[in-house]
Coordinates of N, CA and C in Angstrom, one line a residue:
Chain A
Q1 N 9.9 18.4 -0.4 CA 9.6 18.0 1.0 C 8.8 16.7 0.9
K2 N 9.2 15.7 1.7 CA 8.5 14.4 1.7 C 7.2 14.6 2.4
E3 N 6.1 14.0 2.0 CA 4.8 14.1 2.6 C 4.6 13.3 3.8
V4 N 5.2 12.1 3.8 CA 5.1 11.1 4.9 C 6.5 10.7 5.2
E5 N 6.9 10.8 6.4 CA 8.3 10.5 6.8 C 8.3 9.4 7.9
Q6 N 9.1 8.5 7.8 CA 9.4 7.5 8.8 C 10.9 7.3 9.0
N7 N 11.2 6.9 10.2 CA 12.6 6.5 10.4 C 12.8 5.1 9.8
S8 N 13.7 5.0 8.8 CA 13.8 3.8 8.1 C 14.4 2.6 8.9
G9 N 15.0 3.0 10.1 CA 15.5 1.9 10.9 C 16.9 1.4 10.3
P10 N 17.3 0.2 10.6 CA 16.4 -0.8 11.2 C 16.3 -0.6 12.7
L11 N 15.1 -1.0 13.2 CA 14.8 -1.0 14.7 C 14.8 -2.4 15.2
S12 N 15.7 -2.6 16.2 CA 15.8 -3.9 16.8 C 15.3 -3.8 18.2
V13 N 14.4 -4.8 18.6 CA 14.0 -4.9 20.0 C 14.0 -6.3 20.4
P14 N 14.2 -6.6 21.7 CA 14.2 -8.0 22.2 C 12.8 -8.5 22.3
E15 N 12.6 -9.8 22.1 CA 11.3 -10.4 22.3 C 10.7 -10.0 23.6
G16 N 9.4 -9.7 23.5 CA 8.7 -9.3 24.7 C 8.7 -7.8 25.0
A17 N 9.5 -7.0 24.3 CA 9.6 -5.6 24.6 C 8.5 -4.9 23.8
I18 N 8.5 -3.6 24.0 CA 7.6 -2.7 23.2 C 8.3 -2.1 22.1
A19 N 7.8 -2.2 20.9 CA 8.4 -1.6 19.7 C 7.6 -0.3 19.4
S20 N 8.3 0.8 19.2 CA 7.6 2.1 18.9 C 8.0 2.6 17.5
L21 N 7.0 2.7 16.7 CA 7.3 3.2 15.3 C 6.6 4.5 15.1
N22 N 7.3 5.4 14.4 CA 6.8 6.8 14.3 C 6.7 7.2 12.9
C23 N 5.8 8.2 12.7 CA 5.5 8.7 11.4 C 5.1 10.1 11.5
T24 N 5.6 11.0 10.6 CA 5.1 12.4 10.6 C 4.6 12.7 9.1
Y25 N 3.7 13.6 9.0 CA 3.2 13.9 7.7 C 3.1 15.4 7.6
S26 N 3.1 15.9 6.3 CA 3.2 17.3 6.1 C 1.9 18.0 5.8
D27 N 0.9 17.3 5.3 CA -0.3 18.0 4.9 C -1.3 18.0 6.0
R28 N -1.7 19.2 6.5 CA -2.5 19.4 7.6 C -4.0 18.9 7.4
V29 N -4.4 18.8 6.1 CA -5.7 18.4 5.8 C -5.9 16.9 5.8
S30 N -4.8 16.2 6.1 CA -4.9 14.7 6.1 C -5.9 14.2 7.1
Q31 N -6.7 13.2 6.6 CA -7.8 12.8 7.4 C -7.7 11.4 8.0
S32 N -7.0 10.5 7.2 CA -6.9 9.1 7.6 C -5.5 8.6 7.6
F33 N -5.3 7.7 8.5 CA -3.9 7.2 8.7 C -3.9 5.7 8.9
F34 N -3.0 5.0 8.3 CA -3.0 3.6 8.2 C -1.6 3.1 8.5
W35 N -1.6 1.9 9.2 CA -0.3 1.2 9.4 C -0.5 -0.2 8.6
Y36 N 0.5 -0.4 7.8 CA 0.6 -1.7 7.0 C 1.8 -2.4 7.4
R37 N 1.8 -3.7 7.5 CA 2.9 -4.6 7.8 C 3.3 -5.3 6.5
Q38 N 4.5 -5.3 6.1 CA 4.9 -5.9 4.9 C 6.1 -6.9 5.2
Y39 N 5.9 -8.2 5.0 CA 7.0 -9.1 5.1 C 7.8 -9.1 3.8
S40 N 9.0 -9.5 3.9 CA 9.9 -9.4 2.7 C 9.3 -10.3 1.6
G41 N 9.1 -9.7 0.4 CA 8.6 -10.4 -0.8 C 7.1 -10.5 -0.8
K42 N 6.4 -10.0 0.2 CA 5.0 -10.1 0.3 C 4.3 -8.7 0.1
S43 N 3.0 -8.7 0.0 CA 2.3 -7.4 -0.1 C 1.9 -6.8 1.2
P44 N 1.6 -5.5 1.2 CA 1.2 -4.9 2.5 C 0.0 -5.4 3.1
E45 N -0.1 -5.6 4.4 CA -1.2 -6.1 5.1 C -1.6 -5.1 6.1
L46 N -2.9 -4.7 6.2 CA -3.4 -3.7 7.1 C -3.3 -4.1 8.5
I47 N -2.7 -3.3 9.3 CA -2.6 -3.6 10.8 C -3.6 -2.7 11.5
M48 N -3.6 -1.4 11.3 CA -4.4 -0.5 12.0 C -4.8 0.7 11.1
S49 N -6.0 1.2 11.4 CA -6.4 2.5 10.8 C -6.8 3.4 12.0
I50 N -6.6 4.7 11.8 CA -6.9 5.7 12.9 C -7.3 7.0 12.2
Y51 N -8.4 7.6 12.7 CA -8.9 8.8 12.1 C -9.0 10.0 13.0
S52 N -9.1 9.7 14.3 CA -9.3 10.7 15.3 C -8.1 10.8 16.3
N53 N -7.9 12.0 16.8 CA -6.8 12.1 17.8 C -7.0 11.2 19.0
G54 N -5.9 10.7 19.5 CA -5.9 9.8 20.6 C -5.3 8.5 20.3
D55 N -5.7 7.5 21.1 CA -5.2 6.1 20.9 C -6.3 5.2 20.4
K56 N -5.8 4.2 19.7 CA -6.7 3.1 19.3 C -6.0 1.8 19.4
E57 N -6.6 0.9 20.2 CA -5.9 -0.3 20.5 C -6.6 -1.5 19.8
D58 N -5.8 -2.4 19.4 CA -6.3 -3.7 18.8 C -5.3 -4.8 19.2
G59 N -5.6 -5.5 20.2 CA -4.7 -6.6 20.6 C -3.4 -6.0 21.1
R60 N -2.3 -6.5 20.5 CA -1.0 -6.0 21.0 C -0.6 -4.7 20.3
F61 N -1.5 -4.2 19.4 CA -1.1 -3.0 18.7 C -1.9 -1.8 19.2
T62 N -1.2 -0.7 19.3 CA -1.9 0.6 19.6 C -1.4 1.7 18.6
A63 N -2.4 2.3 18.0 CA -2.0 3.4 17.1 C -2.3 4.7 17.9
Q64 N -1.5 5.7 17.7 CA -1.7 7.0 18.4 C -1.6 8.1 17.3
L65 N -2.6 9.0 17.4 CA -2.6 10.1 16.4 C -2.7 11.4 17.1
N66 N -1.8 12.4 16.7 CA -1.8 13.7 17.2 C -1.8 14.7 16.0
K67 N -3.0 15.1 15.6 CA -3.1 15.9 14.4 C -2.4 17.3 14.5
A68 N -2.4 17.8 15.7 CA -1.8 19.1 15.9 C -0.3 19.0 15.7
S69 N 0.3 17.9 16.1 CA 1.7 17.7 15.8 C 2.0 17.0 14.5
Q70 N 0.9 16.6 13.8 CA 1.1 15.9 12.5 C 1.9 14.7 12.7
Y71 N 1.5 13.9 13.7 CA 2.3 12.7 14.1 C 1.4 11.5 14.4
V72 N 1.8 10.4 13.9 CA 1.1 9.1 14.1 C 2.1 8.1 14.5
S73 N 1.8 7.2 15.4 CA 2.7 6.2 15.9 C 2.0 4.8 16.0
L74 N 2.8 3.8 16.0 CA 2.3 2.4 16.3 C 3.2 1.8 17.3
L75 N 2.5 1.3 18.4 CA 3.2 0.6 19.4 C 2.8 -0.9 19.3
I76 N 3.8 -1.7 19.4 CA 3.6 -3.1 19.4 C 4.1 -3.7 20.8
R77 N 3.1 -4.1 21.6 CA 3.5 -4.7 22.9 C 3.9 -6.1 22.8
D78 N 4.7 -6.6 23.8 CA 5.0 -8.0 23.8 C 5.5 -8.5 22.4
S79 N 6.5 -7.8 21.8 CA 6.9 -8.0 20.5 C 7.3 -9.5 20.3
Q80 N 7.0 -10.1 19.2 CA 7.3 -11.4 18.9 C 8.2 -11.5 17.6
P81 N 9.0 -12.5 17.5 CA 9.8 -12.6 16.3 C 9.0 -12.5 15.0
S82 N 7.8 -13.0 15.0 CA 6.9 -13.0 13.9 C 6.5 -11.5 13.5
D83 N 6.8 -10.6 14.4 CA 6.5 -9.2 14.1 C 7.6 -8.5 13.2
S84 N 8.7 -9.3 13.1 CA 9.8 -8.8 12.2 C 9.3 -8.5 10.8
A85 N 9.3 -7.3 10.4 CA 8.8 -6.9 9.1 C 9.1 -5.5 8.8
T86 N 8.7 -5.0 7.7 CA 8.7 -3.5 7.4 C 7.3 -3.0 7.7
Y87 N 7.2 -1.9 8.5 CA 6.0 -1.3 8.8 C 5.8 0.0 8.0
L88 N 4.8 0.1 7.2 CA 4.5 1.2 6.3 C 3.4 2.1 6.9
C89 N 3.7 3.4 7.1 CA 2.8 4.4 7.5 C 2.1 4.9 6.2
A90 N 0.8 5.0 6.1 CA 0.2 5.5 4.9 C -0.8 6.6 5.3
V91 N -0.9 7.7 4.6 CA -1.7 8.8 4.9 C -2.6 9.1 3.7
N92 N -3.9 9.4 3.9 CA -4.7 9.8 2.8 C -4.7 11.3 2.8
I93 N -4.0 11.9 1.8 CA -3.7 13.3 1.9 C -4.7 14.2 1.1
R94 N -5.1 13.7 0.0 CA -6.0 14.6 -0.8 C -7.5 14.4 -0.3
T95 N -8.1 15.4 0.2 CA -9.5 15.3 0.6 C -10.3 15.0 -0.6
G96 N -11.3 14.2 -0.4 CA -12.3 13.8 -1.4 C -11.7 12.8 -2.4
A97 N -10.6 12.3 -2.2 CA -10.1 11.2 -3.0 C -9.3 10.2 -2.2
N98 N -9.4 9.0 -2.5 CA -8.8 7.9 -1.7 C -7.4 7.7 -2.3
N99 N -6.5 8.5 -2.0 CA -5.1 8.4 -2.5 C -4.2 8.3 -1.4
L100 N -3.6 7.1 -1.2 CA -2.7 6.9 -0.1 C -1.3 7.3 -0.5
F101 N -0.6 8.0 0.4 CA 0.8 8.2 0.3 C 1.5 7.4 1.4
F102 N 2.5 6.7 1.0 CA 3.2 5.8 1.9 C 4.5 6.5 2.4
G103 N 4.9 6.2 3.6 CA 6.2 6.5 4.1 C 7.2 5.4 3.5
T104 N 8.4 5.6 3.7 CA 9.4 4.7 3.2 C 9.5 3.4 4.0
G105 N 8.8 3.4 5.2 CA 8.8 2.2 6.0 C 9.9 2.1 7.0
T106 N 9.6 1.4 8.1 CA 10.6 1.2 9.2 C 10.7 -0.4 9.3
R107 N 12.0 -0.8 9.1 CA 12.2 -2.2 9.2 C 12.4 -2.6 10.7
L108 N 11.6 -3.5 11.2 CA 11.6 -3.9 12.6 C 12.2 -5.3 12.7
T109 N 13.1 -5.6 13.6 CA 13.6 -6.9 13.9 C 13.4 -7.2 15.3
V110 N 12.7 -8.3 15.6 CA 12.5 -8.7 17.0 C 13.4 -9.8 17.3
I111 N 14.3 -9.6 18.3 CA 15.4 -10.6 18.5 C 14.9 -11.6 19.6
P112 N 14.9 -12.9 19.2 CA 14.5 -13.9 20.2 C 15.4 -13.9 21.5
Chain B
D1 N -14.6 -11.6 4.1 CA -13.5 -11.9 3.2 C -12.9 -10.7 2.6
T2 N -11.7 -10.5 2.8 CA -11.0 -9.3 2.3 C -9.9 -9.7 1.3
E3 N -10.3 -10.6 0.3 CA -9.3 -11.1 -0.5 C -9.3 -10.4 -1.9
V4 N -8.1 -10.0 -2.3 CA -7.8 -9.6 -3.6 C -6.8 -10.5 -4.3
T5 N -7.2 -11.0 -5.4 CA -6.3 -12.0 -6.1 C -5.6 -11.4 -7.3
Q6 N -4.4 -11.8 -7.5 CA -3.6 -11.3 -8.7 C -3.0 -12.5 -9.4
T7 N -3.0 -12.4 -10.7 CA -2.3 -13.4 -11.5 C -1.5 -12.7 -12.7
P8 N -0.4 -13.2 -13.1 CA 0.4 -14.3 -12.4 C 1.1 -13.8 -11.2
K9 N 1.7 -14.7 -10.5 CA 2.5 -14.4 -9.3 C 3.8 -13.8 -9.7
H10 N 4.4 -14.4 -10.8 CA 5.7 -14.0 -11.3 C 5.5 -13.9 -12.8
L11 N 6.3 -13.0 -13.4 CA 6.3 -12.8 -14.8 C 7.6 -12.3 -15.3
V12 N 8.2 -13.0 -16.3 CA 9.4 -12.6 -16.9 C 9.1 -12.3 -18.4
M13 N 9.5 -11.1 -18.8 CA 9.1 -10.7 -20.2 C 10.3 -9.9 -20.8
G14 N 10.4 -10.1 -22.1 CA 11.4 -9.3 -22.9 C 10.8 -7.9 -23.2
M15 N 11.7 -7.0 -23.7 CA 11.3 -5.7 -23.9 C 10.3 -5.5 -25.1
T16 N 10.2 -6.5 -25.9 CA 9.3 -6.4 -27.1 C 8.0 -7.2 -26.8
N17 N 7.9 -7.8 -25.7 CA 6.7 -8.6 -25.4 C 5.5 -7.7 -25.0
K18 N 4.3 -8.4 -25.2 CA 3.1 -7.8 -24.6 C 2.5 -8.8 -23.6
K19 N 2.2 -8.3 -22.4 CA 1.7 -9.2 -21.4 C 0.6 -8.4 -20.6
S20 N -0.1 -9.1 -19.8 CA -1.2 -8.5 -19.0 C -1.1 -9.0 -17.6
L21 N -1.3 -8.1 -16.6 CA -1.5 -8.5 -15.2 C -3.0 -8.4 -14.9
K22 N -3.5 -9.4 -14.1 CA -4.9 -9.4 -13.8 C -5.1 -9.3 -12.3
C23 N -6.2 -8.7 -11.9 CA -6.5 -8.5 -10.5 C -8.0 -8.7 -10.4
E24 N -8.4 -9.4 -9.3 CA -9.9 -9.6 -9.1 C -10.2 -9.5 -7.7
Q25 N -11.4 -9.0 -7.4 CA -11.9 -8.9 -6.0 C -13.4 -9.2 -6.1
H26 N -13.9 -9.8 -5.1 CA -15.4 -10.1 -5.0 C -15.9 -9.6 -3.7
M27 N -15.5 -8.4 -3.3 CA -15.9 -7.8 -2.0 C -17.0 -6.7 -2.3
G28 N -17.3 -6.6 -3.6 CA -18.3 -5.5 -3.9 C -17.6 -4.1 -3.9
H29 N -16.3 -4.1 -3.9 CA -15.6 -2.8 -3.9 C -15.7 -2.1 -5.3
R30 N -15.8 -0.8 -5.2 CA -16.0 -0.1 -6.5 C -14.8 0.8 -6.8
A31 N -13.8 0.7 -6.0 CA -12.5 1.4 -6.3 C -11.4 0.4 -6.4
M32 N -10.6 0.5 -7.4 CA -9.4 -0.4 -7.6 C -8.2 0.4 -8.0
Y33 N -7.1 -0.2 -7.6 CA -5.8 0.6 -7.7 C -4.7 -0.3 -8.3
W34 N -3.8 0.3 -9.0 CA -2.5 -0.3 -9.3 C -1.4 0.5 -8.7
Y35 N -0.5 -0.2 -8.0 CA 0.7 0.3 -7.4 C 1.9 -0.4 -8.0
K36 N 3.0 0.3 -8.0 CA 4.3 -0.2 -8.3 C 5.2 -0.1 -7.1
Q37 N 5.9 -1.2 -6.8 CA 6.8 -1.1 -5.7 C 8.2 -1.7 -6.0
K38 N 9.2 -0.9 -6.0 CA 10.6 -1.3 -6.2 C 11.1 -1.8 -4.8
A39 N 12.2 -2.5 -4.9 CA 12.8 -3.1 -3.7 C 13.2 -2.0 -2.7
K40 N 12.8 -2.3 -1.5 CA 13.1 -1.4 -0.3 C 12.5 0.0 -0.5
K41 N 11.5 0.1 -1.3 CA 10.8 1.4 -1.5 C 9.4 1.2 -1.2
P42 N 8.6 2.3 -0.9 CA 7.2 2.1 -0.6 C 6.4 2.0 -1.9
P43 N 5.2 1.5 -1.8 CA 4.4 1.4 -3.0 C 4.1 2.8 -3.6
E44 N 4.1 2.9 -4.9 CA 3.8 4.2 -5.6 C 2.6 4.0 -6.4
L45 N 1.6 4.9 -6.2 CA 0.4 4.8 -6.9 C 0.6 5.0 -8.4
M46 N -0.1 4.2 -9.2 CA -0.1 4.3 -10.7 C -1.4 4.8 -11.2
F47 N -2.5 4.0 -10.9 CA -3.8 4.3 -11.4 C -4.8 4.0 -10.4
V48 N -5.9 4.8 -10.5 CA -7.1 4.5 -9.6 C -8.3 4.5 -10.5
Y49 N -9.1 3.4 -10.4 CA -10.4 3.3 -11.0 C -11.5 3.4 -10.0
S50 N -12.5 4.3 -10.3 CA -13.6 4.4 -9.4 C -14.9 4.2 -10.2
Y51 N -15.7 3.2 -9.8 CA -16.9 2.8 -10.6 C -16.5 2.6 -12.1
E52 N -15.5 1.8 -12.3 CA -15.0 1.4 -13.6 C -14.5 2.5 -14.5
K53 N -14.3 3.7 -13.9 CA -13.8 4.8 -14.7 C -12.4 5.2 -14.1
L54 N -11.5 5.5 -15.0 CA -10.2 5.9 -14.6 C -10.3 7.3 -13.9
S55 N -9.9 7.4 -12.6 CA -10.0 8.7 -12.0 C -8.7 9.3 -11.7
I56 N -7.7 8.5 -11.5 CA -6.3 9.0 -11.3 C -5.3 8.3 -12.2
N57 N -4.5 9.0 -12.8 CA -3.4 8.5 -13.6 C -2.2 9.3 -13.1
E58 N -1.3 8.7 -12.4 CA -0.2 9.4 -11.8 C 1.0 9.6 -12.8
S59 N 0.7 10.1 -14.0 CA 1.7 10.4 -15.0 C 2.5 9.1 -15.4
V60 N 1.8 8.0 -15.5 CA 2.5 6.7 -15.8 C 2.7 6.7 -17.3
P61 N 3.9 6.2 -17.7 CA 4.2 6.0 -19.2 C 3.2 5.2 -19.9
S62 N 3.0 5.5 -21.2 CA 1.9 4.8 -21.9 C 2.2 3.4 -22.2
R63 N 3.4 2.9 -21.9 CA 3.6 1.5 -22.1 C 2.9 0.6 -21.0
F64 N 2.3 1.3 -20.0 CA 1.4 0.7 -19.1 C 0.0 1.2 -19.4
S65 N -0.9 0.2 -19.6 CA -2.3 0.6 -20.0 C -3.3 -0.1 -19.2
P66 N -4.0 0.6 -18.3 CA -4.9 -0.1 -17.4 C -6.3 -0.3 -18.1
E67 N -7.0 -1.3 -17.6 CA -8.3 -1.6 -18.1 C -9.2 -2.1 -17.0
C68 N -10.4 -1.6 -16.9 CA -11.3 -2.1 -15.9 C -12.6 -2.7 -16.6
P69 N -12.6 -3.9 -16.9 CA -13.8 -4.5 -17.7 C -15.1 -4.5 -16.9
N70 N -15.0 -4.7 -15.6 CA -16.2 -4.7 -14.8 C -15.8 -4.3 -13.4
S71 N -16.7 -4.3 -12.5 CA -16.4 -3.9 -11.1 C -15.5 -4.8 -10.3
S72 N -15.4 -6.0 -10.8 CA -14.6 -7.0 -10.1 C -13.2 -7.2 -10.6
L73 N -13.0 -6.7 -11.8 CA -11.7 -7.0 -12.5 C -10.9 -5.8 -12.9
L74 N -9.6 -5.9 -12.8 CA -8.7 -4.8 -13.2 C -7.5 -5.4 -13.9
N75 N -7.2 -4.9 -15.0 CA -6.1 -5.4 -15.8 C -5.0 -4.3 -16.0
L76 N -3.8 -4.8 -16.1 CA -2.7 -3.8 -16.5 C -2.0 -4.4 -17.7
H77 N -2.2 -3.8 -18.8 CA -1.5 -4.3 -20.1 C -0.1 -3.7 -20.2
L78 N 0.8 -4.5 -20.5 CA 2.2 -4.1 -20.6 C 2.8 -4.3 -22.0
H79 N 3.5 -3.3 -22.5 CA 4.0 -3.4 -23.8 C 5.3 -2.5 -23.9
A80 N 6.3 -3.1 -24.5 CA 7.6 -2.4 -24.7 C 8.1 -1.9 -23.4
L81 N 8.2 -2.7 -22.4 CA 8.7 -2.3 -21.1 C 10.2 -2.2 -21.1
Q82 N 10.7 -1.5 -20.1 CA 12.1 -1.4 -19.9 C 12.6 -2.1 -18.7
P83 N 13.9 -2.5 -18.7 CA 14.4 -3.2 -17.5 C 14.1 -2.5 -16.2
E84 N 14.1 -1.2 -16.2 CA 13.8 -0.5 -14.9 C 12.3 -0.6 -14.5
D85 N 11.5 -1.2 -15.3 CA 10.1 -1.4 -14.9 C 9.9 -2.7 -14.1
S86 N 11.0 -3.4 -13.9 CA 11.0 -4.6 -13.1 C 10.7 -4.2 -11.7
A87 N 9.6 -4.8 -11.1 CA 9.2 -4.4 -9.8 C 8.1 -5.3 -9.3
L88 N 7.5 -5.1 -8.1 CA 6.4 -5.8 -7.6 C 5.2 -4.9 -8.0
Y89 N 4.2 -5.5 -8.7 CA 3.0 -4.7 -9.1 C 1.9 -5.2 -8.2
L90 N 1.3 -4.2 -7.4 CA 0.3 -4.5 -6.4 C -1.0 -3.9 -6.9
C91 N -2.1 -4.7 -6.7 CA -3.4 -4.3 -6.9 C -4.1 -4.1 -5.6
A92 N -4.9 -3.2 -5.4 CA -5.7 -2.9 -4.2 C -7.1 -2.6 -4.5
S93 N -8.0 -2.7 -3.5 CA -9.4 -2.3 -3.7 C -9.9 -1.7 -2.4
S94 N -10.9 -0.9 -2.6 CA -11.6 -0.3 -1.4 C -13.1 -0.1 -1.8
Q95 N -13.9 0.2 -0.8 CA -15.3 0.3 -1.0 C -15.7 1.3 -2.1
G96 N -15.0 2.4 -2.2 CA -15.3 3.4 -3.3 C -16.4 4.3 -3.0
R97 N -16.8 4.4 -1.8 CA -18.0 5.3 -1.5 C -17.6 6.8 -1.4
G98 N -16.3 7.1 -1.6 CA -15.9 8.4 -1.5 C -15.4 8.7 -0.1
G99 N -14.9 9.9 0.1 CA -14.4 10.2 1.4 C -13.0 9.7 1.6
T100 N -12.4 9.9 2.7 CA -11.0 9.5 2.9 C -10.8 8.4 3.9
Q101 N -11.9 7.9 4.5 CA -11.7 6.9 5.6 C -11.9 5.5 5.1
E102 N -11.5 5.3 3.8 CA -11.6 3.9 3.2 C -10.3 3.2 3.4
T103 N -10.5 1.9 3.7 CA -9.3 1.0 3.8 C -9.0 0.4 2.4
Q104 N -7.8 0.4 2.0 CA -7.4 -0.3 0.8 C -6.8 -1.7 1.2
Y105 N -7.3 -2.7 0.5 CA -6.8 -4.1 0.7 C -6.0 -4.5 -0.5
F106 N -4.8 -5.0 -0.2 CA -3.9 -5.3 -1.3 C -3.9 -6.8 -1.6
G107 N -3.7 -7.0 -2.9 CA -3.5 -8.4 -3.4 C -2.1 -8.8 -3.1
P108 N -1.7 -10.1 -3.4 CA -0.4 -10.6 -3.2 C 0.7 -10.0 -4.1
G109 N 0.3 -9.4 -5.2 CA 1.3 -8.8 -6.1 C 1.7 -9.7 -7.2
T110 N 2.2 -9.1 -8.3 CA 2.9 -9.8 -9.4 C 4.3 -9.3 -9.4
R111 N 5.3 -10.2 -9.3 CA 6.7 -9.8 -9.4 C 7.1 -9.9 -10.9
L112 N 7.4 -8.8 -11.4 CA 7.7 -8.6 -12.8 C 9.2 -8.4 -13.0
L113 N 9.8 -9.2 -14.0 CA 11.2 -9.0 -14.4 C 11.2 -8.8 -15.9
V114 N 11.8 -7.7 -16.3 CA 11.9 -7.3 -17.7 C 13.3 -7.5 -18.1
L115 N 13.5 -8.3 -19.1 CA 14.9 -8.6 -19.5 C 15.3 -7.8 -20.8

């Protein structure tokens, strides 16, 4: 059973639309959740972190966490072509250790 | 400043070569990580160093040998690699205070090709 699951996509949205990226995780003791953006050939870049249930907003990005449903999402408002990348959901699963498990990533394409 | 640097950016090596990857951070972080990422796959954890001591080894073959000479540097020594070891090798660091709410910051990676 995969510990962190994402829809691999590709997800295509028109410029200016809202892109919605979803992630589920299997370990109920998971404490910390991260969204990384990775452009082709580049390294992962942190977009958002979230630790508590609810929403966390940073500019055009909103992370949503629902621990009861073991679900975390990332919304990108007013999507831009520069947002086209693979978005990796990462979960810290082992309590007491900083060990990130990554989902397979969702490839997002924003169409001008 | 959240910069992690890695050298070299690209490396081509034969299966009998010995080479090393280097990673450096000056953020005062005490935890450093090596990940391996194959094309279209997520990063896979290889090693974790906490306060210069190896704390996690994810059953990595012995042809990969990590070294943490000090709190700012992390090396990965490579010997007798196989073509399937070709990948992007990522270094990351975090504060290392323990707990799970730490953010890991990644370096740009070294793209390794084993011939």
